[in-house]
Coordinates of C-alpha atoms and ligand atoms in Angstrom, one line a residue:
M1 CA -138.0 177.0 -48.6
A2 CA -141.2 178.1 -50.8
L3 CA -144.7 178.8 -50.8
I4 CA -146.6 175.8 -52.5
V5 CA -150.1 176.0 -53.1
H6 CA -152.6 172.5 -51.9
K7 CA -155.7 172.4 -53.4
Y8 CA -158.0 168.8 -52.9
G9 CA -161.1 168.3 -55.0
G10 CA -164.2 166.8 -53.0
T11 CA -163.4 163.1 -53.3
S12 CA -159.7 164.1 -51.5
M13 CA -161.9 165.7 -48.8
G14 CA -164.5 162.8 -48.6
S15 CA -164.4 161.4 -45.3
T16 CA -162.4 162.1 -41.7
E17 CA -160.2 159.7 -42.6
R18 CA -159.5 161.3 -45.9
I19 CA -159.2 165.0 -44.6
S20 CA -157.0 163.1 -41.8
Q21 CA -154.6 161.6 -44.5
V22 CA -155.2 166.0 -46.3
A23 CA -153.5 167.3 -43.4
K24 CA -150.2 164.5 -42.7
R25 CA -149.4 165.3 -46.0
V26 CA -149.7 169.2 -46.0
A27 CA -148.0 168.4 -42.7
K28 CA -144.9 166.3 -44.6
W29 CA -144.4 169.5 -47.2
A30 CA -145.0 172.2 -44.2
R31 CA -142.1 169.2 -42.4
A32 CA -140.3 170.3 -44.9
G33 CA -139.9 173.3 -45.1
H34 CA -142.5 175.2 -47.4
Q35 CA -144.8 177.8 -46.0
M36 CA -147.5 176.6 -46.9
V37 CA -151.5 177.0 -48.1
V38 CA -154.1 175.2 -48.6
V39 CA -157.6 175.0 -50.4
P40 CA -160.2 172.5 -50.1
S41 CA -163.3 171.3 -51.3
A42 CA -166.6 171.0 -49.7
M43 CA -166.6 166.9 -49.1
S44 CA -167.7 164.6 -51.6
G45 CA -171.8 165.8 -52.8
E46 CA -171.8 167.8 -49.8
T47 CA -172.6 171.2 -52.6
N48 CA -175.3 168.6 -55.1
R49 CA -176.8 167.9 -50.9
L50 CA -177.3 171.4 -49.7
L51 CA -178.1 172.8 -54.0
A52 CA -181.1 170.1 -54.1
L53 CA -182.2 171.1 -50.5
A54 CA -182.6 174.5 -52.1
K55 CA -183.9 173.4 -54.7
A56 CA -187.2 171.3 -53.3
L57 CA -187.8 174.2 -51.4
S58 CA -188.1 176.1 -54.4
P59 CA -187.3 174.4 -58.1
A60 CA -187.1 177.2 -61.3
Q61 CA -186.0 180.5 -59.3
V62 CA -183.5 182.8 -61.1
T63 CA -184.0 186.2 -59.4
Q64 CA -180.8 187.6 -58.0
D65 CA -182.2 187.6 -54.4
H66 CA -182.4 183.6 -54.4
L67 CA -179.1 183.4 -56.3
R68 CA -177.5 185.4 -54.3
E69 CA -178.8 182.5 -50.9
L70 CA -177.7 180.1 -53.3
D71 CA -174.4 181.0 -52.5
M72 CA -175.0 181.5 -49.1
L73 CA -175.9 178.3 -48.8
A74 CA -172.9 176.6 -50.8
A75 CA -170.6 178.5 -50.3
T76 CA -171.4 176.4 -46.2
G77 CA -169.5 173.4 -47.1
E78 CA -166.2 174.6 -47.7
Q79 CA -166.9 176.9 -44.6
A80 CA -166.9 173.4 -43.0
S81 CA -164.3 171.2 -45.1
S82 CA -161.8 173.8 -44.2
A83 CA -162.2 173.7 -40.4
L84 CA -162.0 170.2 -41.1
L85 CA -158.9 170.0 -41.9
A86 CA -157.6 172.9 -39.8
I87 CA -159.0 170.2 -36.6
A88 CA -157.0 167.7 -38.5
L89 CA -154.0 170.3 -39.2
Q90 CA -153.8 171.1 -35.0
A91 CA -154.5 167.7 -34.4
E92 CA -150.9 166.5 -36.1
G93 CA -149.3 169.0 -33.5
M94 CA -149.1 171.0 -37.0
P95 CA -150.7 175.0 -36.7
A96 CA -152.8 176.3 -38.4
I97 CA -155.7 178.4 -39.4
S98 CA -158.6 178.6 -41.8
Y99 CA -160.7 181.1 -43.1
A100 CA -163.7 181.8 -45.0
G101 CA -162.7 183.8 -48.8
W102 CA -164.9 186.6 -47.0
Q103 CA -162.3 186.9 -44.5
V104 CA -159.1 186.9 -46.6
P105 CA -160.8 188.6 -48.4
V106 CA -161.3 187.1 -52.2
R107 CA -162.6 190.1 -54.0
T108 CA -165.4 188.9 -56.9
N109 CA -167.8 191.1 -58.7
D110 CA -171.4 189.9 -57.5
A111 CA -172.3 187.5 -60.9
Y112 CA -173.8 184.9 -57.6
T113 CA -173.3 181.3 -59.1
K114 CA -170.8 182.4 -61.2
A115 CA -169.2 185.0 -60.1
R116 CA -165.4 185.8 -61.1
I117 CA -161.6 186.8 -59.7
E118 CA -160.8 190.2 -58.7
S119 CA -158.5 190.2 -56.3
I120 CA -157.5 188.5 -53.0
D121 CA -155.2 190.1 -50.1
D122 CA -152.3 188.6 -49.2
Q123 CA -151.8 190.0 -45.4
R124 CA -153.6 188.1 -43.2
V125 CA -152.3 185.5 -45.0
R126 CA -148.7 186.5 -45.5
A127 CA -149.0 186.9 -41.0
D128 CA -150.1 183.6 -40.6
L129 CA -147.1 182.2 -42.8
N130 CA -144.5 183.9 -41.4
A131 CA -145.9 183.6 -37.8
G132 CA -145.3 179.3 -38.7
K133 CA -149.0 178.9 -39.7
V134 CA -150.0 176.7 -42.0
V135 CA -152.9 178.2 -44.3
I136 CA -156.7 176.9 -45.2
I137 CA -158.5 179.4 -47.5
T138 CA -162.1 178.1 -48.2
G139 CA -162.4 176.9 -52.1
F140 CA -165.1 177.7 -54.5
Q141 CA -165.3 181.2 -52.6
G142 CA -165.4 185.2 -52.0
V143 CA -167.3 188.0 -51.7
D144 CA -168.9 191.3 -53.3
D145 CA -168.5 194.9 -53.0
A146 CA -171.0 195.4 -51.6
G147 CA -170.0 192.4 -48.7
H148 CA -172.5 189.9 -49.9
V149 CA -171.1 185.7 -50.0
T150 CA -169.9 184.5 -54.0
T151 CA -169.3 181.8 -55.2
L152 CA -167.3 181.1 -59.4
G153 CA -169.0 177.5 -60.7
R154 CA -168.9 174.4 -60.1
G155 CA -165.5 173.3 -59.7
G156 CA -164.6 176.6 -58.5
S157 CA -162.1 174.7 -55.9
D158 CA -159.5 174.8 -58.8
T159 CA -159.9 178.6 -60.3
S160 CA -159.5 179.3 -56.1
A161 CA -156.5 177.7 -55.3
V162 CA -154.8 179.0 -59.0
A163 CA -155.9 182.7 -57.5
V164 CA -154.3 182.4 -54.8
A165 CA -151.3 180.3 -55.7
A166 CA -151.0 183.9 -58.1
A167 CA -151.3 186.4 -55.5
L168 CA -149.2 185.1 -53.6
K169 CA -146.5 184.5 -55.8
A170 CA -146.4 181.3 -55.1
N171 CA -143.6 178.5 -56.1
E172 CA -146.1 176.0 -57.7
C173 CA -150.0 174.8 -57.4
L174 CA -150.2 171.5 -56.6
I175 CA -154.2 170.1 -57.5
Y176 CA -154.6 167.0 -56.1
T177 CA -157.7 165.0 -56.9
D178 CA -159.1 161.5 -57.5
V179 CA -157.6 160.2 -60.5
D180 CA -153.3 160.8 -61.0
G181 CA -153.1 163.8 -63.7
V182 CA -155.0 164.4 -67.0
Y183 CA -155.4 162.6 -68.6
T184 CA -155.9 161.3 -72.9
T185 CA -159.2 161.5 -71.6
D186 CA -161.3 160.8 -68.8
P187 CA -160.1 157.1 -67.8
R188 CA -163.7 156.9 -66.4
V189 CA -165.2 156.3 -69.9
V190 CA -161.9 154.7 -71.3
P191 CA -159.8 152.1 -68.9
E192 CA -157.4 152.6 -72.0
A193 CA -156.8 156.6 -71.4
R194 CA -153.2 157.1 -70.3
R195 CA -151.3 159.7 -67.9
L196 CA -149.9 162.8 -69.8
K197 CA -146.7 163.8 -68.6
T198 CA -146.9 167.0 -69.4
V199 CA -149.9 169.3 -71.5
S200 CA -149.4 172.4 -73.2
F201 CA -151.0 175.3 -71.4
E202 CA -153.1 176.6 -74.9
E203 CA -154.3 172.0 -74.8
M204 CA -155.4 172.7 -71.1
L205 CA -157.4 175.5 -71.8
E206 CA -159.6 173.7 -74.6
M207 CA -159.1 170.5 -72.8
A208 CA -161.4 172.7 -69.7
S209 CA -163.6 174.5 -71.9
L210 CA -164.2 171.1 -74.2
G211 CA -165.6 169.1 -70.9
S212 CA -162.6 167.8 -69.7
K213 CA -163.8 168.9 -65.9
V214 CA -160.6 167.9 -64.4
L215 CA -160.0 171.8 -64.1
Q216 CA -162.2 174.0 -64.3
I217 CA -161.1 176.3 -67.8
R218 CA -160.5 179.5 -65.2
S219 CA -158.4 178.1 -63.1
V220 CA -155.9 177.5 -66.9
E221 CA -157.3 181.1 -67.9
F222 CA -155.7 182.0 -64.2
A223 CA -152.3 180.4 -64.3
G224 CA -151.8 181.3 -68.3
K225 CA -152.2 185.1 -67.4
Y226 CA -150.1 185.0 -64.2
K227 CA -147.9 182.3 -64.6
V228 CA -148.2 179.8 -62.7
P229 CA -146.5 176.8 -62.4
L230 CA -149.4 174.0 -62.4
R231 CA -149.6 170.9 -61.6
V232 CA -152.4 168.0 -61.1
L233 CA -151.9 165.0 -58.9
S234 CA -153.9 162.2 -57.1
S235 CA -154.3 162.6 -53.8
F236 CA -154.2 158.7 -53.1
T237 CA -150.5 158.1 -52.9
P238 CA -149.7 157.1 -49.6
W239 CA -149.1 160.6 -47.4
D240 CA -145.8 159.2 -46.8
I241 CA -144.1 159.0 -50.2
D242 CA -140.9 160.5 -50.6
I243 CA -141.5 164.0 -51.4
H244 CA -139.6 164.7 -54.2
E245 CA -140.8 161.9 -55.8
E246 CA -144.8 163.5 -55.1
A247 CA -144.0 166.9 -56.0
A248 CA -142.8 165.5 -59.9
S249 CA -145.9 162.9 -59.9
G250 CA -149.1 163.8 -61.6
T251 CA -149.2 165.6 -65.1
L252 CA -147.3 169.3 -65.6
I253 CA -148.9 172.5 -67.3
T254 CA -146.1 173.6 -68.8
F255 CA -146.0 177.0 -70.9
E256 CA -143.1 175.9 -72.9
E257 CA -144.2 173.9 -76.7
D258 CA -141.7 171.9 -76.9
E259 CA -140.5 169.0 -79.7
Q260 CA -142.0 165.9 -77.6
M261 CA -145.0 167.6 -77.6
E262 CA -145.1 168.7 -81.5
Q263 CA -144.4 165.1 -82.1
A264 CA -148.7 164.1 -81.2
V265 CA -151.3 165.5 -83.9
V266 CA -153.7 164.9 -81.3
S267 CA -153.5 165.0 -77.7
G268 CA -157.0 164.5 -75.8
I269 CA -159.9 163.9 -75.8
A270 CA -162.5 164.9 -74.4
F271 CA -166.4 165.2 -74.6
N272 CA -169.6 167.0 -73.0
R273 CA -173.3 166.5 -72.3
D274 CA -174.4 170.2 -70.3
E275 CA -175.3 171.1 -73.9
A276 CA -178.9 171.3 -76.0
K277 CA -179.2 172.2 -80.0
I278 CA -182.2 174.0 -81.1
S279 CA -183.1 174.7 -84.9
I280 CA -185.2 177.0 -86.4
M281 CA -185.9 175.8 -89.7
G282 CA -187.6 178.0 -92.5
V283 CA -185.8 181.8 -91.3
P284 CA -185.9 184.0 -93.9
D285 CA -182.7 184.5 -95.2
K286 CA -181.8 188.8 -95.2
P287 CA -179.7 190.7 -93.4
G288 CA -180.3 191.2 -89.2
I289 CA -181.9 187.2 -89.1
A290 CA -179.3 186.0 -86.9
Y291 CA -179.1 188.8 -84.6
Q292 CA -182.9 188.6 -84.0
I293 CA -182.4 185.3 -82.7
L294 CA -179.0 185.3 -81.4
G295 CA -179.5 189.3 -80.1
A296 CA -182.4 188.0 -78.3
V297 CA -180.8 184.9 -77.0
A298 CA -178.3 186.8 -75.2
Q299 CA -180.5 189.4 -74.2
A300 CA -181.5 186.8 -72.5
N301 CA -178.1 185.8 -70.7
I302 CA -177.8 182.8 -72.9
E303 CA -175.0 181.5 -73.8
V304 CA -175.1 180.2 -77.3
D305 CA -172.2 177.8 -78.2
M306 CA -171.6 176.1 -81.6
I307 CA -173.8 177.8 -84.7
I308 CA -174.5 176.6 -88.5
Q309 CA -176.6 178.7 -90.7
N310 CA -177.3 176.3 -93.7
I311 CA -177.3 177.6 -97.0
S312 CA -180.9 179.2 -98.1
K313 CA -182.9 177.1 -100.7
D314 CA -186.3 179.5 -102.1
G315 CA -185.2 182.4 -99.9
K316 CA -185.0 180.6 -96.5
T317 CA -183.0 179.0 -94.5
D318 CA -181.9 176.6 -91.0
F319 CA -180.4 178.1 -88.3
S320 CA -179.6 175.8 -85.4
F321 CA -177.3 176.9 -81.9
T322 CA -176.4 175.3 -79.1
V323 CA -177.4 176.7 -75.5
H324 CA -176.2 175.1 -72.1
R325 CA -178.7 172.8 -71.1
N326 CA -179.5 174.4 -68.0
D327 CA -180.9 177.3 -69.9
Y328 CA -182.4 175.6 -72.7
A329 CA -186.2 175.6 -71.9
R330 CA -185.7 179.1 -71.3
A331 CA -184.2 179.7 -74.7
M332 CA -187.3 177.1 -76.5
D333 CA -190.0 179.7 -74.4
L334 CA -187.8 182.7 -74.8
L335 CA -187.7 182.3 -78.7
K336 CA -191.5 180.7 -79.2
A337 CA -192.8 183.6 -77.3
H338 CA -190.8 186.5 -78.4
V339 CA -188.7 185.6 -81.7
L340 CA -190.5 183.4 -83.8
P341 CA -193.5 185.1 -83.8
S342 CA -191.7 188.4 -85.6
L343 CA -189.8 185.7 -87.8
G344 CA -193.1 184.8 -89.7
A345 CA -193.6 182.2 -87.1
P346 CA -191.2 179.7 -88.9
E347 CA -190.9 176.1 -87.2
V348 CA -188.4 175.3 -84.4
M349 CA -187.2 172.2 -82.8
G350 CA -185.0 171.5 -79.5
D351 CA -182.8 168.9 -79.1
A352 CA -181.2 168.1 -75.5
K353 CA -179.8 164.9 -76.0
I354 CA -177.1 166.2 -77.6
C355 CA -172.9 165.8 -76.5
K356 CA -170.4 167.5 -77.9
V357 CA -166.8 165.1 -78.2
S358 CA -163.9 167.1 -79.6
I359 CA -160.2 166.0 -80.5
V360 CA -157.6 168.9 -79.1
G361 CA -154.3 169.3 -80.0
I362 CA -151.5 172.1 -80.5
G363 CA -150.0 169.1 -83.6
M364 CA -153.3 169.8 -85.0
R365 CA -151.5 173.4 -86.0
S366 CA -149.2 171.9 -88.4
H367 CA -151.2 168.7 -90.0
V368 CA -153.2 168.8 -92.4
G369 CA -156.5 165.8 -92.1
V370 CA -157.1 165.6 -88.6
A371 CA -160.8 166.2 -89.1
S372 CA -161.5 164.8 -91.6
K373 CA -160.1 161.4 -89.9
M374 CA -162.3 161.8 -87.4
F375 CA -165.0 161.9 -89.5
R376 CA -164.4 158.7 -90.7
S377 CA -163.3 157.1 -87.3
L378 CA -167.4 158.1 -86.2
S379 CA -168.7 156.7 -90.3
E380 CA -167.1 153.9 -89.6
E381 CA -168.9 153.8 -85.8
G382 CA -172.4 154.7 -88.0
I383 CA -172.0 157.7 -85.6
N384 CA -174.2 161.3 -87.3
I385 CA -172.2 164.1 -87.2
Q386 CA -174.7 167.1 -86.5
M387 CA -172.4 169.8 -86.2
I388 CA -168.8 170.8 -86.5
S389 CA -166.7 173.4 -85.0
T390 CA -162.9 173.5 -85.1
S391 CA -160.4 175.9 -84.4
E392 CA -156.6 175.8 -84.5
I393 CA -156.2 172.9 -82.6
K394 CA -159.4 171.4 -81.6
T395 CA -162.7 169.6 -84.1
S396 CA -165.8 169.5 -81.8
V397 CA -168.6 167.2 -83.2
V398 CA -172.4 167.4 -81.8
I399 CA -173.4 163.7 -82.2
D400 CA -176.4 161.8 -80.8
E401 CA -175.7 162.0 -76.4
K402 CA -175.9 157.9 -76.8
Y403 CA -173.2 157.4 -79.1
M404 CA -170.6 159.7 -76.1
E405 CA -168.7 157.2 -75.2
L406 CA -168.6 155.2 -78.9
A407 CA -167.1 158.5 -79.8
V408 CA -165.0 159.1 -77.4
R409 CA -163.7 155.2 -77.7
A410 CA -163.3 155.5 -81.6
L411 CA -161.4 158.6 -81.6
H412 CA -159.1 158.2 -78.7
K413 CA -158.0 154.4 -80.4
A414 CA -158.0 156.1 -84.4
F415 CA -154.7 159.3 -82.8
D416 CA -152.9 155.7 -81.6
L417 CA -154.2 157.9 -78.0
D418 CA -154.3 154.9 -75.9
Q419 CA -150.3 153.7 -77.0
N420 CA -147.4 155.0 -75.8
Q421 CA -145.5 158.1 -77.5
A422 CA -142.7 159.7 -77.3
Ligands
ADP1 P1 -162.5 167.1 -58.2 O1 -162.9 166.4 -56.8 O2 -161.2 166.3 -56.9 O3 -161.9 168.5 -58.4 P2 -163.4 166.4 -60.1 O4 -164.2 164.9 -60.2 O5 -163.5 168.2 -60.5 O6 -162.0 166.1 -58.8 O7 -161.6 166.3 -61.3 C1 -161.8 164.8 -62.1 C2 -161.9 164.5 -62.5 O8 -161.9 164.4 -63.7 C3 -161.7 162.1 -62.9 O9 -161.8 161.6 -61.3 C4 -162.2 162.1 -64.2 O10 -163.6 161.4 -63.8 C5 -162.5 163.4 -64.7 N1 -162.0 164.1 -65.3 C6 -162.8 164.7 -66.5 N2 -161.4 164.2 -67.9 C7 -160.5 164.3 -67.5 C8 -158.9 164.3 -67.9 N3 -158.3 164.1 -69.0 N4 -157.8 163.3 -67.2 C9 -158.1 163.3 -66.1 N5 -159.5 162.8 -65.1 C10 -160.3 163.6 -66.4
LIG2 N1 -167.5 172.0 -54.0 C1 -167.8 172.9 -55.9 C2 -168.3 171.5 -56.4 O1 -168.8 170.5 -56.2 C3 -166.1 173.3 -56.0 C4 -165.1 172.5 -56.3 O2 -165.9 171.4 -55.4 O3 -164.5 172.3 -57.0 O4 -168.2 172.8 -57.4
MG3 MG1 -162.9 169.8 -59.6

């Protein structure tokens, strides 16, 4: 008998029919003798619907009070889907109980809308498991020290599931979603994308951080920190397929590099349309300038991703960086009002229609010429590269958003990702 955590995403929980399929699948696992904890997302579209209601009432608020209410609101999506799943399981004759984050409790810090899990109390859950119940814990949410409901950021149910698995020392955490595993790139953009049977933890971490939304990055970090065996698989296979076949399907995240993985130089391509670029032209090239610009941005709690400073000409230089698109307007306002005047009012230009495309692979460590192959392939398509950043196992470029799909397809082909590799 094992303790298994299942996580079901929004599409997997998208209707009462889907929820009933999930209940049948979970009941199958429980009847096979496993202790089962299930972490559902809200029904698909529900989180967006709720947040749009808030926006209709109050378009551009960023106060703590407002963010607190957004979390109160958004958390209801998971509370509803969790209760519905418990009801569906009970209807299957399977004892089940659902808990909201605060009831477990799943303790987080108080950073509303992007809270981080600090600890999870396992007492109540264990007692129910020992009493033979399936335990359902809402994804995406927790409670802070003062008792306020918090949420973990979009896609946060993945993190809830892995954190629950870590807290319970589960044998495995299975992330059920609307694709049958982790692919070389988003199969909705490149139909030739291939499913990876295994992907290394490091690669998955990069892919998640660079935009592959199949797993929220925090969930991968948790899996790494607590060595939670993690698998991504489809919730759209028939619920009654052989349990051993199901358990071996999808993509396993591995923690050890094996020879097979070293063969692929590039394992995947990630992309992300969530950033915007800000360029400041003609800033004085002297010590302290980067700090003056980026210090102010950081103080406003705006995260910066890529940064480029050009060589100087006549004592002046150009400085560009990217921020999340949601923070773009705020960053521009802040620079114009508070930073640029003290720099001799250089020109500032912004571009929100950019995207970041990245190639990822642990094989890049031991191969040269990978980045130049990427640049060649983009140039053959006539795509201009605006910014570049590299690390040991990834190269990212910023390009015009309108070329995103073309770039991803070209790179997928250039690195033979559509070919079966060993
Ligand atoms: P869920 O609601 O189950 O959490 P998400 O929509 O958050 O599902 O994540 C699954 C989606 O991630 C897929 O439908 C797919 O379009 C997208 N995706 C992006 N990159 C990849 C990738 N490399 N492999 C698989 N899916 C990917
Ligand atoms: N329901 C939340 C969202 O849509 C969390 C999740 O689905 O993982 O972002
Ligand atoms: Mg998701």
